mmCIF file of C-alpha atoms and ligand atoms in Angstrom:
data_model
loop_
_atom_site.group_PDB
_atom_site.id
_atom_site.type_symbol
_atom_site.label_atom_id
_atom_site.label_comp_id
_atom_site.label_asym_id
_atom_site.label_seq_id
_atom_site.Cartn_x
_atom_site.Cartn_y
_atom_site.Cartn_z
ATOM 1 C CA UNK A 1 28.285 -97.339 44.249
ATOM 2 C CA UNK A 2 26.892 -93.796 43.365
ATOM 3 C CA UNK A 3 25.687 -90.692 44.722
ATOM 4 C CA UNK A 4 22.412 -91.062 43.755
ATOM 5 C CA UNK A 5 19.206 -88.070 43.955
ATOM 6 C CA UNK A 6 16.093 -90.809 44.847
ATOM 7 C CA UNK A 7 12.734 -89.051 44.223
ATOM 8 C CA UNK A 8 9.171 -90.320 45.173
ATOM 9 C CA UNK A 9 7.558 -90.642 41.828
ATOM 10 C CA UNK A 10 4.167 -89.721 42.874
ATOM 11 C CA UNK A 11 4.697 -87.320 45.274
ATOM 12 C CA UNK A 12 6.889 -85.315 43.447
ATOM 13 C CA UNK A 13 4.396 -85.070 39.991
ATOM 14 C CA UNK A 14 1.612 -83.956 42.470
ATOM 15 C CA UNK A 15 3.839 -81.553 43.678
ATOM 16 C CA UNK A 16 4.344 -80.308 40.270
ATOM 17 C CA UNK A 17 0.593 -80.310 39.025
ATOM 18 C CA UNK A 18 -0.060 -78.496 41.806
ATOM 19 C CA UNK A 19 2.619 -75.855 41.452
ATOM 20 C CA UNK A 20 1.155 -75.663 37.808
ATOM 21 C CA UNK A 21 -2.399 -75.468 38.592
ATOM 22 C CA UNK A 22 -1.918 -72.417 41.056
ATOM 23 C CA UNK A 23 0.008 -70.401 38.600
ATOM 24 C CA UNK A 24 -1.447 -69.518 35.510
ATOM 25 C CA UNK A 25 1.158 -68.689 32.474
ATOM 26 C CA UNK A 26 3.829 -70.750 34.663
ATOM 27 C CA UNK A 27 7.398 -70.818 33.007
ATOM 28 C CA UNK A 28 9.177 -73.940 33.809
ATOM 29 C CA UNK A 29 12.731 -73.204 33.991
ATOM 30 C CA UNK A 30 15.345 -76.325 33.241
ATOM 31 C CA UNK A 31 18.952 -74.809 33.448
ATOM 32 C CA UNK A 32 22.194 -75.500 34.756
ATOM 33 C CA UNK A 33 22.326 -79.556 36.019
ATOM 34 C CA UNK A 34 18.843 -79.198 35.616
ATOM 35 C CA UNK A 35 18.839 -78.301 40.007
ATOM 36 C CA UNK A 36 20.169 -82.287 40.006
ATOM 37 C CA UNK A 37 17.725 -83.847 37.850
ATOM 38 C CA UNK A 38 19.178 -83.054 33.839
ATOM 39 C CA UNK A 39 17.718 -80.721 31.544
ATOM 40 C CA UNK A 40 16.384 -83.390 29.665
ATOM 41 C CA UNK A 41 14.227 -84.897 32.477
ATOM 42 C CA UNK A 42 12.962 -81.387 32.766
ATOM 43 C CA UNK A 43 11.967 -81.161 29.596
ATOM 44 C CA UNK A 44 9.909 -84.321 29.184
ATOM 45 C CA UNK A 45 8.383 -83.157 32.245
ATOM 46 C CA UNK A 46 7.415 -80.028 31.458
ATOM 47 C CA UNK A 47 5.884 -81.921 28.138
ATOM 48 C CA UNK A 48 3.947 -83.542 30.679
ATOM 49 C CA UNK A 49 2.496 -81.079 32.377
ATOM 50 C CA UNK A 50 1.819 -79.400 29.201
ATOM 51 C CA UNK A 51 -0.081 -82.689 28.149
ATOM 52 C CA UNK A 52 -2.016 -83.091 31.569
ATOM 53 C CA UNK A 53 -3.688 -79.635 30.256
ATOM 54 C CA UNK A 54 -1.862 -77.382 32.489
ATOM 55 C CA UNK A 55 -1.287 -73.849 31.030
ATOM 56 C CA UNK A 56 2.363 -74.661 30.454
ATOM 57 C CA UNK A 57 3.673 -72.601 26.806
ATOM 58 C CA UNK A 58 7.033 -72.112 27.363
ATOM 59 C CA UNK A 59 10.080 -73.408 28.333
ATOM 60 C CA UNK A 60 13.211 -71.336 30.153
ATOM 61 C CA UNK A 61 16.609 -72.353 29.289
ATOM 62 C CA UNK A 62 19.518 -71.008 31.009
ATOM 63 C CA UNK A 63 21.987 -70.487 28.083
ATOM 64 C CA UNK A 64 22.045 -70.793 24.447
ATOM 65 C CA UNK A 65 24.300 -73.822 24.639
ATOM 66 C CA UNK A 66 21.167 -75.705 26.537
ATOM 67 C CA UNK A 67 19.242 -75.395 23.853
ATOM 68 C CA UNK A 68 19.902 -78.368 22.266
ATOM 69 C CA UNK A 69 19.315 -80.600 25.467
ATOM 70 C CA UNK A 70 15.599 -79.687 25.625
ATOM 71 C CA UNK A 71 14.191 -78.722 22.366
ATOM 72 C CA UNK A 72 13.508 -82.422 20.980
ATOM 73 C CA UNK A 73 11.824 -83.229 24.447
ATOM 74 C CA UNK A 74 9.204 -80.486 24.705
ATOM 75 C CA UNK A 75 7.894 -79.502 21.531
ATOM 76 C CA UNK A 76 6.521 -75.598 22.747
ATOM 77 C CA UNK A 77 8.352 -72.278 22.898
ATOM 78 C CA UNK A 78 11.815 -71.782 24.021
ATOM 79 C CA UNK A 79 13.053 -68.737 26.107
ATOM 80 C CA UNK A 80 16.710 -68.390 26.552
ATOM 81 C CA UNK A 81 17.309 -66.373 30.018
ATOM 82 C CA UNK A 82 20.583 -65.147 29.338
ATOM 83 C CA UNK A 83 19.982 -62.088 27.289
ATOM 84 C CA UNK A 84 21.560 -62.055 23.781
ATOM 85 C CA UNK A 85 24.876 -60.838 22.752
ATOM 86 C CA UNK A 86 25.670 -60.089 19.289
ATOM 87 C CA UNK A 87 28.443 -62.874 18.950
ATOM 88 C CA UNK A 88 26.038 -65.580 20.300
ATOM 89 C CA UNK A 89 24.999 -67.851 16.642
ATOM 90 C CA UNK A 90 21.412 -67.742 16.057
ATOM 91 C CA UNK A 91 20.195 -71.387 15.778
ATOM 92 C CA UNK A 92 18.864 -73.296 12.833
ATOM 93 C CA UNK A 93 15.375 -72.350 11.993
ATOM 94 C CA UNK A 94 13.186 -75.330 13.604
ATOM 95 C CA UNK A 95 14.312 -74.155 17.121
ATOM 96 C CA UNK A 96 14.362 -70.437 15.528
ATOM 97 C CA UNK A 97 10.671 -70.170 15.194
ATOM 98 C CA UNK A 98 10.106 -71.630 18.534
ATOM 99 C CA UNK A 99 12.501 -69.310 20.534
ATOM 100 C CA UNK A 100 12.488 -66.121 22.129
ATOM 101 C CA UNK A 101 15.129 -64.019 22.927
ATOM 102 C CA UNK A 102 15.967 -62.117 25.767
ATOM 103 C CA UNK A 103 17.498 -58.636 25.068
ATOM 104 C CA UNK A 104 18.480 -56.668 27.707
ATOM 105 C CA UNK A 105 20.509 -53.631 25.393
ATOM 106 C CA UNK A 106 18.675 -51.407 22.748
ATOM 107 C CA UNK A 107 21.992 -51.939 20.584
ATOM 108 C CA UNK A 108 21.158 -55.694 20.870
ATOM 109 C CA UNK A 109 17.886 -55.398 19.416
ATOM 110 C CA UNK A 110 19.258 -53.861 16.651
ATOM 111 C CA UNK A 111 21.678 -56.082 15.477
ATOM 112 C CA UNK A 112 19.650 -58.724 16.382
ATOM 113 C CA UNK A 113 16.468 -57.826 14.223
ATOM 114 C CA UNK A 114 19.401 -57.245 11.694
ATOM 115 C CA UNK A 115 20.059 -60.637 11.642
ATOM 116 C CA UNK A 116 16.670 -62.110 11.978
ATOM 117 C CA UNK A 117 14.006 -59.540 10.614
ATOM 118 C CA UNK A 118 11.334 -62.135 12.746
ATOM 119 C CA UNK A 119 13.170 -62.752 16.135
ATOM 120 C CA UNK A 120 10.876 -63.101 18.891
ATOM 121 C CA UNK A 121 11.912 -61.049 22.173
ATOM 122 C CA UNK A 122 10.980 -60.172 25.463
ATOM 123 C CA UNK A 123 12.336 -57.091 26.592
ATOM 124 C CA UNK A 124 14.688 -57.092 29.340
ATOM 125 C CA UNK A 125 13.871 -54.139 31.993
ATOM 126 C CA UNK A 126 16.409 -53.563 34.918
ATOM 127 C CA UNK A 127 15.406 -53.895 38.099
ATOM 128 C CA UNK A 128 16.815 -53.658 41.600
ATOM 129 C CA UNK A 129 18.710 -56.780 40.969
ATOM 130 C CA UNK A 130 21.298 -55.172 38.547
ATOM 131 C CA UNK A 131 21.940 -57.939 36.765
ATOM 132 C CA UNK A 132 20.903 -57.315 33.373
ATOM 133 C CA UNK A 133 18.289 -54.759 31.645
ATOM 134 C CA UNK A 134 17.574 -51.770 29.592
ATOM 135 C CA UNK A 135 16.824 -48.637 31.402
ATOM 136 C CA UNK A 136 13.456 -46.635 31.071
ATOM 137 C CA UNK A 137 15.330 -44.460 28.081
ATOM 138 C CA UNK A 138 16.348 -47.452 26.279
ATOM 139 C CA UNK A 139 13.398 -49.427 26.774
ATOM 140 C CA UNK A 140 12.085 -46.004 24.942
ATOM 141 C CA UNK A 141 14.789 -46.366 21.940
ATOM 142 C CA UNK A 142 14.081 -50.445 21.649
ATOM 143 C CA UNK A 143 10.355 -49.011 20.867
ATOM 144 C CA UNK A 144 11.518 -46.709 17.825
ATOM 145 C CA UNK A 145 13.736 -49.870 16.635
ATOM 146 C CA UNK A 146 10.689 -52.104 16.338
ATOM 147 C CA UNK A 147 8.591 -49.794 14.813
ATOM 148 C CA UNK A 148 11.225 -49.459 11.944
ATOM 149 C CA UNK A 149 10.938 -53.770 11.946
ATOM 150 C CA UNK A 150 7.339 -54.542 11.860
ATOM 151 C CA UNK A 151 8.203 -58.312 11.016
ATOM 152 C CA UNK A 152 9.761 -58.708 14.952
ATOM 153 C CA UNK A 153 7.752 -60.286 17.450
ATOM 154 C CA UNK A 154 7.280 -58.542 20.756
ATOM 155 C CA UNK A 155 6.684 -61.645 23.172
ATOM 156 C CA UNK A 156 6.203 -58.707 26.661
ATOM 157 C CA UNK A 157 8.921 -57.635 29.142
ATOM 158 C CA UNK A 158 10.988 -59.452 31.240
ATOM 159 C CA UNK A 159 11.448 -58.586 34.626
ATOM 160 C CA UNK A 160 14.334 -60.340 37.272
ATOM 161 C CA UNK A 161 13.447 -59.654 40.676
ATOM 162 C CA UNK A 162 15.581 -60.463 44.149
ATOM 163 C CA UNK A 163 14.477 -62.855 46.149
ATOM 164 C CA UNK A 164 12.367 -61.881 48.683
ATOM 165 C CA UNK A 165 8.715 -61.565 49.785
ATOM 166 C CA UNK A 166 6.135 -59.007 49.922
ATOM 167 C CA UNK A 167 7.681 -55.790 48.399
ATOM 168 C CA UNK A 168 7.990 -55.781 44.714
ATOM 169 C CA UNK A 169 4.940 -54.614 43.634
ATOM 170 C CA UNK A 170 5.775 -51.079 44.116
ATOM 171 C CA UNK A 171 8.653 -51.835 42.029
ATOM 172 C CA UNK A 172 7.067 -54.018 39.169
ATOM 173 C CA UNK A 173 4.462 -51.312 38.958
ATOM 174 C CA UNK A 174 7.023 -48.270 38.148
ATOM 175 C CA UNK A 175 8.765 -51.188 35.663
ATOM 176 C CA UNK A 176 5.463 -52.054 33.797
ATOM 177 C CA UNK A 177 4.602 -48.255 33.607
ATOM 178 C CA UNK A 178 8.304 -47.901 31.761
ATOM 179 C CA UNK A 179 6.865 -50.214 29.447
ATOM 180 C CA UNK A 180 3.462 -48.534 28.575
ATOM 181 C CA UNK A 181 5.005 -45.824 28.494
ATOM 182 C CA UNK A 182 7.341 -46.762 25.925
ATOM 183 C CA UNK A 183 4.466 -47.764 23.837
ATOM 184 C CA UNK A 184 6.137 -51.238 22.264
ATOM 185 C CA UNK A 185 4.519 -52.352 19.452
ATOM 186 C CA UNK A 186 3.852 -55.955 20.575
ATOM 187 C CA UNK A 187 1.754 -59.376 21.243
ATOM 188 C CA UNK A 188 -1.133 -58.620 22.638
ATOM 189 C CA UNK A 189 -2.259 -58.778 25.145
ATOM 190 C CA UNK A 190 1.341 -57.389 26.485
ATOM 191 C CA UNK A 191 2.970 -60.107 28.647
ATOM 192 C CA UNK A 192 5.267 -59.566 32.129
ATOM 193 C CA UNK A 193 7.657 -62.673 32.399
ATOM 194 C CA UNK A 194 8.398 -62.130 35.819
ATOM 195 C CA UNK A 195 10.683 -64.057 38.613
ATOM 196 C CA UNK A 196 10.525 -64.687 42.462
ATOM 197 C CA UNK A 197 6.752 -62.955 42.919
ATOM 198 C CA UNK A 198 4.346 -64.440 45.505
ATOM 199 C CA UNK A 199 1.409 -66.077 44.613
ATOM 200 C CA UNK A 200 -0.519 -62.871 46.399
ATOM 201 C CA UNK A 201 2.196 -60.721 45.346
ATOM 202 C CA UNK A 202 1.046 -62.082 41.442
ATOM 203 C CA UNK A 203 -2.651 -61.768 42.130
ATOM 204 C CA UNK A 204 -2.649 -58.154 43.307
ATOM 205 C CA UNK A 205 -0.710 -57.470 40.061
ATOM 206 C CA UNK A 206 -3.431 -59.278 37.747
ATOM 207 C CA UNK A 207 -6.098 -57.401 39.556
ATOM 208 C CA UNK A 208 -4.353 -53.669 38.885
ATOM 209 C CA UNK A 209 -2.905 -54.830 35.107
ATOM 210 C CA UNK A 210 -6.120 -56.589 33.715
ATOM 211 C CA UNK A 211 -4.740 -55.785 30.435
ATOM 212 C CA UNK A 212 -1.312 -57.736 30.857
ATOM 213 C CA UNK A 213 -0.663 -61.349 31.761
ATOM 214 C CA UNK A 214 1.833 -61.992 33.986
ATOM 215 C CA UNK A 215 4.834 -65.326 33.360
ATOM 216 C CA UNK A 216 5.956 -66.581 36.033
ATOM 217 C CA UNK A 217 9.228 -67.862 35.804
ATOM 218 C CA UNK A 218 10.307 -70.541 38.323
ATOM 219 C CA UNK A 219 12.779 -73.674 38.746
ATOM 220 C CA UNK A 220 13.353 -73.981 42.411
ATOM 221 C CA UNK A 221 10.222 -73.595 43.565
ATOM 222 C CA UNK A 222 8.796 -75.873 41.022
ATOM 223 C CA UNK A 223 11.541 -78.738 40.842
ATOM 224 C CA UNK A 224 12.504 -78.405 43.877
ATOM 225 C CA UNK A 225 9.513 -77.133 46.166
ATOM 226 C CA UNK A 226 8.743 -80.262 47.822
ATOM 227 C CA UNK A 227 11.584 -81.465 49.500
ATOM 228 C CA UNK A 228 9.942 -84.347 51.496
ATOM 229 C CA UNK A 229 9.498 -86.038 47.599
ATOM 230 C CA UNK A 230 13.801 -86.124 47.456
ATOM 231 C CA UNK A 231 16.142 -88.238 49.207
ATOM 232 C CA UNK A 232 20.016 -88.143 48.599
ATOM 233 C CA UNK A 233 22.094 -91.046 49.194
ATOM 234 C CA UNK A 234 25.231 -92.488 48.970
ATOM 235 C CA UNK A 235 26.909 -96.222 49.217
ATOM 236 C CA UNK A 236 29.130 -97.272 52.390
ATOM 237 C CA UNK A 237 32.356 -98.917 49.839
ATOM 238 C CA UNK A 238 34.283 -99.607 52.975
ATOM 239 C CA UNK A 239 34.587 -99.800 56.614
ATOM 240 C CA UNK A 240 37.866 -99.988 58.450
ATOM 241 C CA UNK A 241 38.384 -100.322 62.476
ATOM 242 C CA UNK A 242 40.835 -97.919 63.736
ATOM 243 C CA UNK A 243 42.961 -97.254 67.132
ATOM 244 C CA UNK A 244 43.639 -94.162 68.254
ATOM 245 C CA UNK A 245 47.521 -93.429 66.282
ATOM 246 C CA UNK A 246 46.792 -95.299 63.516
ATOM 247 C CA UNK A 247 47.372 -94.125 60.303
ATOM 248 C CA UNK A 248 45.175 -93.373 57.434
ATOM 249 C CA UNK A 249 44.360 -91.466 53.868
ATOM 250 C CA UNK A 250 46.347 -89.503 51.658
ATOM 251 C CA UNK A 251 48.016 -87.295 54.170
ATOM 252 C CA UNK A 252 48.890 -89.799 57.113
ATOM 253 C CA UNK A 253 46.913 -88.074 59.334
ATOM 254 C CA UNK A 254 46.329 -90.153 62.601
ATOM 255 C CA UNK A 255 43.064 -91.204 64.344
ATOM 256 C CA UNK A 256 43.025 -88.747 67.743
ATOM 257 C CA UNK A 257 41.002 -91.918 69.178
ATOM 258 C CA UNK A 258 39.518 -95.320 67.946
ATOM 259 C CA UNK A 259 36.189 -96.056 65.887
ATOM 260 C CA UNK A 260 35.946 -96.461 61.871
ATOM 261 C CA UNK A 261 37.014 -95.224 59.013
ATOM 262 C CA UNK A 262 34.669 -95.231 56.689
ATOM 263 C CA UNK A 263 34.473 -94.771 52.594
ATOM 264 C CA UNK A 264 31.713 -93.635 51.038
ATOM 265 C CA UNK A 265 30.754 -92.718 47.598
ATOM 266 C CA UNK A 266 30.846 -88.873 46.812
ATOM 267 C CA UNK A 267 33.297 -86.673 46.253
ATOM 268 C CA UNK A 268 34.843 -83.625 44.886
ATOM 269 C CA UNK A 269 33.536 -84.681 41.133
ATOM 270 C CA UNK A 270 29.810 -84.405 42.718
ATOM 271 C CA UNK A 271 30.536 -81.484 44.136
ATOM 272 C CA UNK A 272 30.946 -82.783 47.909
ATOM 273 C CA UNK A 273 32.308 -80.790 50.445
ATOM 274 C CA UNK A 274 34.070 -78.146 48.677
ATOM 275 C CA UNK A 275 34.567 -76.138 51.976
ATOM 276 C CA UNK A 276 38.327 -75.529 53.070
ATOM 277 C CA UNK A 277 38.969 -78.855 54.744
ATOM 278 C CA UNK A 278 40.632 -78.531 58.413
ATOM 279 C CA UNK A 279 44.205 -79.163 57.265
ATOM 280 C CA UNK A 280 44.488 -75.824 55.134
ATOM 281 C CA UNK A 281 42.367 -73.600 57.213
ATOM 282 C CA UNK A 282 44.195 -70.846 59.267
ATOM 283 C CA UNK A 283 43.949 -71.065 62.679
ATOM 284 C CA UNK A 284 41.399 -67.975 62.820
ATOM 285 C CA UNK A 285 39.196 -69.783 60.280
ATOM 286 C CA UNK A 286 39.149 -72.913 61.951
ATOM 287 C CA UNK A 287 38.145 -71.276 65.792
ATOM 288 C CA UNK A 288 35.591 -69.839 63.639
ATOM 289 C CA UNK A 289 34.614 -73.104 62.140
ATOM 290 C CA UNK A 290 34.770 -74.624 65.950
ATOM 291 C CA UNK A 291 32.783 -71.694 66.882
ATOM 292 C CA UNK A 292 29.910 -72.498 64.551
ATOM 293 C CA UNK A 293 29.757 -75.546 65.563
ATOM 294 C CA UNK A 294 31.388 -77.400 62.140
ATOM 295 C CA UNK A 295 34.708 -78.744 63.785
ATOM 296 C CA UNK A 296 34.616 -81.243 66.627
ATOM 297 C CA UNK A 297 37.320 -81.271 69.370
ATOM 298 C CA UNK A 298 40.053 -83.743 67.216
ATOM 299 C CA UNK A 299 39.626 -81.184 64.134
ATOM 300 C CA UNK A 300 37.845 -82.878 61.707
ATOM 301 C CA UNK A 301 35.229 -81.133 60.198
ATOM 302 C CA UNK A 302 31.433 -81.526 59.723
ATOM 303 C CA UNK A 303 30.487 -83.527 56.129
ATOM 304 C CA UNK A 304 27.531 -83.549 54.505
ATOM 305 C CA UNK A 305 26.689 -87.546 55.110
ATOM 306 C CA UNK A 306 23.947 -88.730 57.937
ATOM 307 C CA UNK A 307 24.437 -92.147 59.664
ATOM 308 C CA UNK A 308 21.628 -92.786 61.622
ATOM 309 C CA UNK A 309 20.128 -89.258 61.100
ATOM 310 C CA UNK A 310 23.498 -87.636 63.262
ATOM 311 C CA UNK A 311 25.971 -85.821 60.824
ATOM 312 C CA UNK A 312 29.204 -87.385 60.635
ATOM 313 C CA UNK A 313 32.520 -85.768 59.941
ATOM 314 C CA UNK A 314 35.272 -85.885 57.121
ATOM 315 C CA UNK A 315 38.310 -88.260 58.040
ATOM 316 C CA UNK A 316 39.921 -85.991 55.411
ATOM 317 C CA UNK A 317 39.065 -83.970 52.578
ATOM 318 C CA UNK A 318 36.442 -85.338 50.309
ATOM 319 C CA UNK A 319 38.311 -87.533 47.055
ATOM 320 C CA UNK A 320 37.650 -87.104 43.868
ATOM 321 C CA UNK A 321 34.760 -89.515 44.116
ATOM 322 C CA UNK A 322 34.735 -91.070 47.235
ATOM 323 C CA UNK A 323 35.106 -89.530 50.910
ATOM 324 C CA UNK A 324 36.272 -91.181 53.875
ATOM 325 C CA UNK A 325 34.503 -90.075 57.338
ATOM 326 C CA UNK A 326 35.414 -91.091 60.754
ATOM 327 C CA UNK A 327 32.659 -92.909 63.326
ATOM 328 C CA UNK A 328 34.018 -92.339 66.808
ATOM 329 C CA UNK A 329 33.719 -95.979 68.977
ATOM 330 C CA UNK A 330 30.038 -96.522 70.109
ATOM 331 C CA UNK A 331 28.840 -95.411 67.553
ATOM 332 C CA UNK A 332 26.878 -98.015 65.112
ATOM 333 C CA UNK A 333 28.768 -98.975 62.423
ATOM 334 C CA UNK A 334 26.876 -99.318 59.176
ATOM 335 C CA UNK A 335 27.377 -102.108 56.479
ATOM 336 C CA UNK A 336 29.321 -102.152 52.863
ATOM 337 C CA UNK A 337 26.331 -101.548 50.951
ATOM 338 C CA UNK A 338 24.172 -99.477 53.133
ATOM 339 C CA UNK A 339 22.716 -96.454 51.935
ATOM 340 C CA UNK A 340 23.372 -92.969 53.434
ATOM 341 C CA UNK A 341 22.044 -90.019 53.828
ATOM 342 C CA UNK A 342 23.578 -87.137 52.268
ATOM 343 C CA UNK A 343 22.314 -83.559 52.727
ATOM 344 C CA UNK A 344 23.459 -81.167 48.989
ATOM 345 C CA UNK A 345 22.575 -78.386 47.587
ATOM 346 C CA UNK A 346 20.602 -79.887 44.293
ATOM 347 C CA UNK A 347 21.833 -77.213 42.119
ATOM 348 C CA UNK A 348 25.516 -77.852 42.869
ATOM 349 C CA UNK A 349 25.508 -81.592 42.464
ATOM 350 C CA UNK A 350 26.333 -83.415 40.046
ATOM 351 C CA UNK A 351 24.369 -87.090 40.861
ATOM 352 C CA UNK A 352 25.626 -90.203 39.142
ATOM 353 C CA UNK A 353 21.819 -91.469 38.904
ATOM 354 C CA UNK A 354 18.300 -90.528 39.655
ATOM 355 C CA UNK A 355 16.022 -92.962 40.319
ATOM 356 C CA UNK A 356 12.421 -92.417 40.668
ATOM 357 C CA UNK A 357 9.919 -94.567 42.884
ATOM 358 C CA UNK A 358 6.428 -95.247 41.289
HETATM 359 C C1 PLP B 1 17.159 -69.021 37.303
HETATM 360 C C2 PLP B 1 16.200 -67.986 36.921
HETATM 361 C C3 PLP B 1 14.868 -68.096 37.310
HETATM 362 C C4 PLP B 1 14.371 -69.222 38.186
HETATM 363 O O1 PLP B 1 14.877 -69.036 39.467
HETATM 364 P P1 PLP B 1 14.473 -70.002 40.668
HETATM 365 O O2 PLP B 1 14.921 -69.262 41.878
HETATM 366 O O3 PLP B 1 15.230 -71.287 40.486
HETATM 367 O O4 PLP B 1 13.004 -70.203 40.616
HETATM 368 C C5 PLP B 1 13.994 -67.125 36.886
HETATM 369 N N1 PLP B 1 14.392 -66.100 36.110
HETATM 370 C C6 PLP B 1 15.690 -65.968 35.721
HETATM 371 C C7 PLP B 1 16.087 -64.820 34.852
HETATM 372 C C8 PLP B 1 16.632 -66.901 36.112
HETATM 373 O O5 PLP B 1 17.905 -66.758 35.717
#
């Protein structure tokens, strides 16, 4: 009765050692709905790898708030990505002395070392993402603010790339020099916490820094790399034979010619099929969704469920937490009960269940 995330026990832990085993200094990140699973889970299994040996020290939260989720389930260090603000509460000091900060602003350091004398940071350094950062000159102030706080823990610099392959190192290299250069009294020896970075991309950075070791932040790639371990389903709830005229669902619409209606579990609440649904689409939009091929000739449009590994269409737009699809005649009708497929985006679902196979 759920939309549920189904996940090949073994295959996906393999998946996971070896992620871990081919990246030294990996930084498991668990934020957001955890990309479907739950923080939580994430944590535990980051604990795991961690156990199995793997070179697994820290764990990458999203937010402050998801702090709390993860800290009793993995018992090593805690990075918050989002860099800290000077409103954000500085937790109570068992997850304190476990947690580093990101700071992205020279006036953050500040008031944050004003606060707690012994934060632990890592130094946010903008890059071509322009997200968040401190620029070369403020990287330079942060260094004369930690030399006036020798009790302040310089964990390295952080570094937030764009996605993309081959061509950051020119960039990383002109970031790290920033860094040197701004001659930051910290942990040696001096860490990069870096994002998005090939595996080559990572090597060729090791060999020309021998000095530094390099963090590689990742959640997608890690969670979510082997996508042959993850299966999404829903349940059929309901099957119902229509002629073409009859009436169905919330609006009245009409079926342009006869098969099923069908119900299926899923909806808005999961995150299902938030696309503008035929009805309220402009006539421009919809030639364009016709055009892509989304829209099929009676104007219903494309939903994410599989029958039968063909992608069926929305009867109407998506319930709260149900949708109903329409199955032209001929086509075979499944069962109440029967599983389908369902292709999401894991980060934007919200799954009623996850069940792992072992
Ligand atoms: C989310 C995030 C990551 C992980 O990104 P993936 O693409 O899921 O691997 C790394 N670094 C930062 C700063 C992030 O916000």
């Amino acid at each position: 009765m759920s939309l549920t995330l189904r996940v090949d026990g073994p295959r996906w832990r393999a998946h996971l050692e070896s992620v871990a085993e081919a990246t030294p200094g990996l930084v498991p990140v668990a934020k957001g709905n955890g990309y479907g699973f739950t923080n939580a889970r994430l944590a535990r299994r980051a604990q795991w790898l961690a156990e199995r040996g793997h070179d697994v020290r820290t764990l990458a939260v999203g937010t402050y708030l998801e702090l709390p989720d993860v800290a009793q389930r993995w018992s090593g260090d805690l990075l918050v990505l989002t860099p800290w603000r000077p409103w954000v509460p500085l937790p109570e000091p068992e997850v304190a002395r476990r947690l580093v900060h990101t700071v992205s602003r020279a006036e953050d350091l500040r008031l944050l070392l004003d606060a707690d004398p012994r934060a632990r940071v890592v130094l946010e350094r903008m890059t071509s993402m322009r997200r968040h950062g401190m620029s070369a000159r403020e990287l330079w102030e942060a260094g004369d603010v930690l030399r006036r706080h020798p009790g302040a823990r310089v964990e390295g610099l952080a570094l937030h790339l764009p996605l993309g392959q081959g061509n950051h190192l020119g960039e990383v290299s002109r970031l790290v020099n920033d860094y040197v250069a701004a001659d930051i009294a910290g942990h040696h020896p001096p860490a990069v916490w870096v994002s998005h970075l090939s595996r080559e991309e990572l090597d060729t950075l090791r060999s020309q820094y021998g000095d530094f070791t390099f963090r590689p932040r990742s959640g997608t790639g890690l969670w979510l790399g082997d996508r042959g371990a993850l299966r999404v389903t829903a349940t059929v709830l309901d099957v119902h034979p229509v002629e073409r005229g009859d009436a169905f669902g919330y609006r009245g619409r009409t079926a342009p010619k006869s098969g099923h209606v069908l119900v299926v579990s899923g909806g808005t609440a999961h995150g299902i099929g938030l696309e503008a649904p035929t009805g309220e689409q402009s006539i421009k939009a919809r030639a364009t969704t016709l055009a892509k091929g989304g829209l099929d000739a009676v104007g219903f449009v494309r939903s994410p469920y599989a029958i039968d590994g063909k992608q069926r269409l929305f009867a109407e737009p998506p319930h709260m937490q149900a949708s109903m699809l329409f199955l032209p005649a001929g086509s075979r009708v499944p069962e109440v009960g029967e599983d389908v497929d369902v292709r999401v985006r894991f980060t934007t679902t919200a799954f009623d269940r996850v069940v792992f196979s072992d």
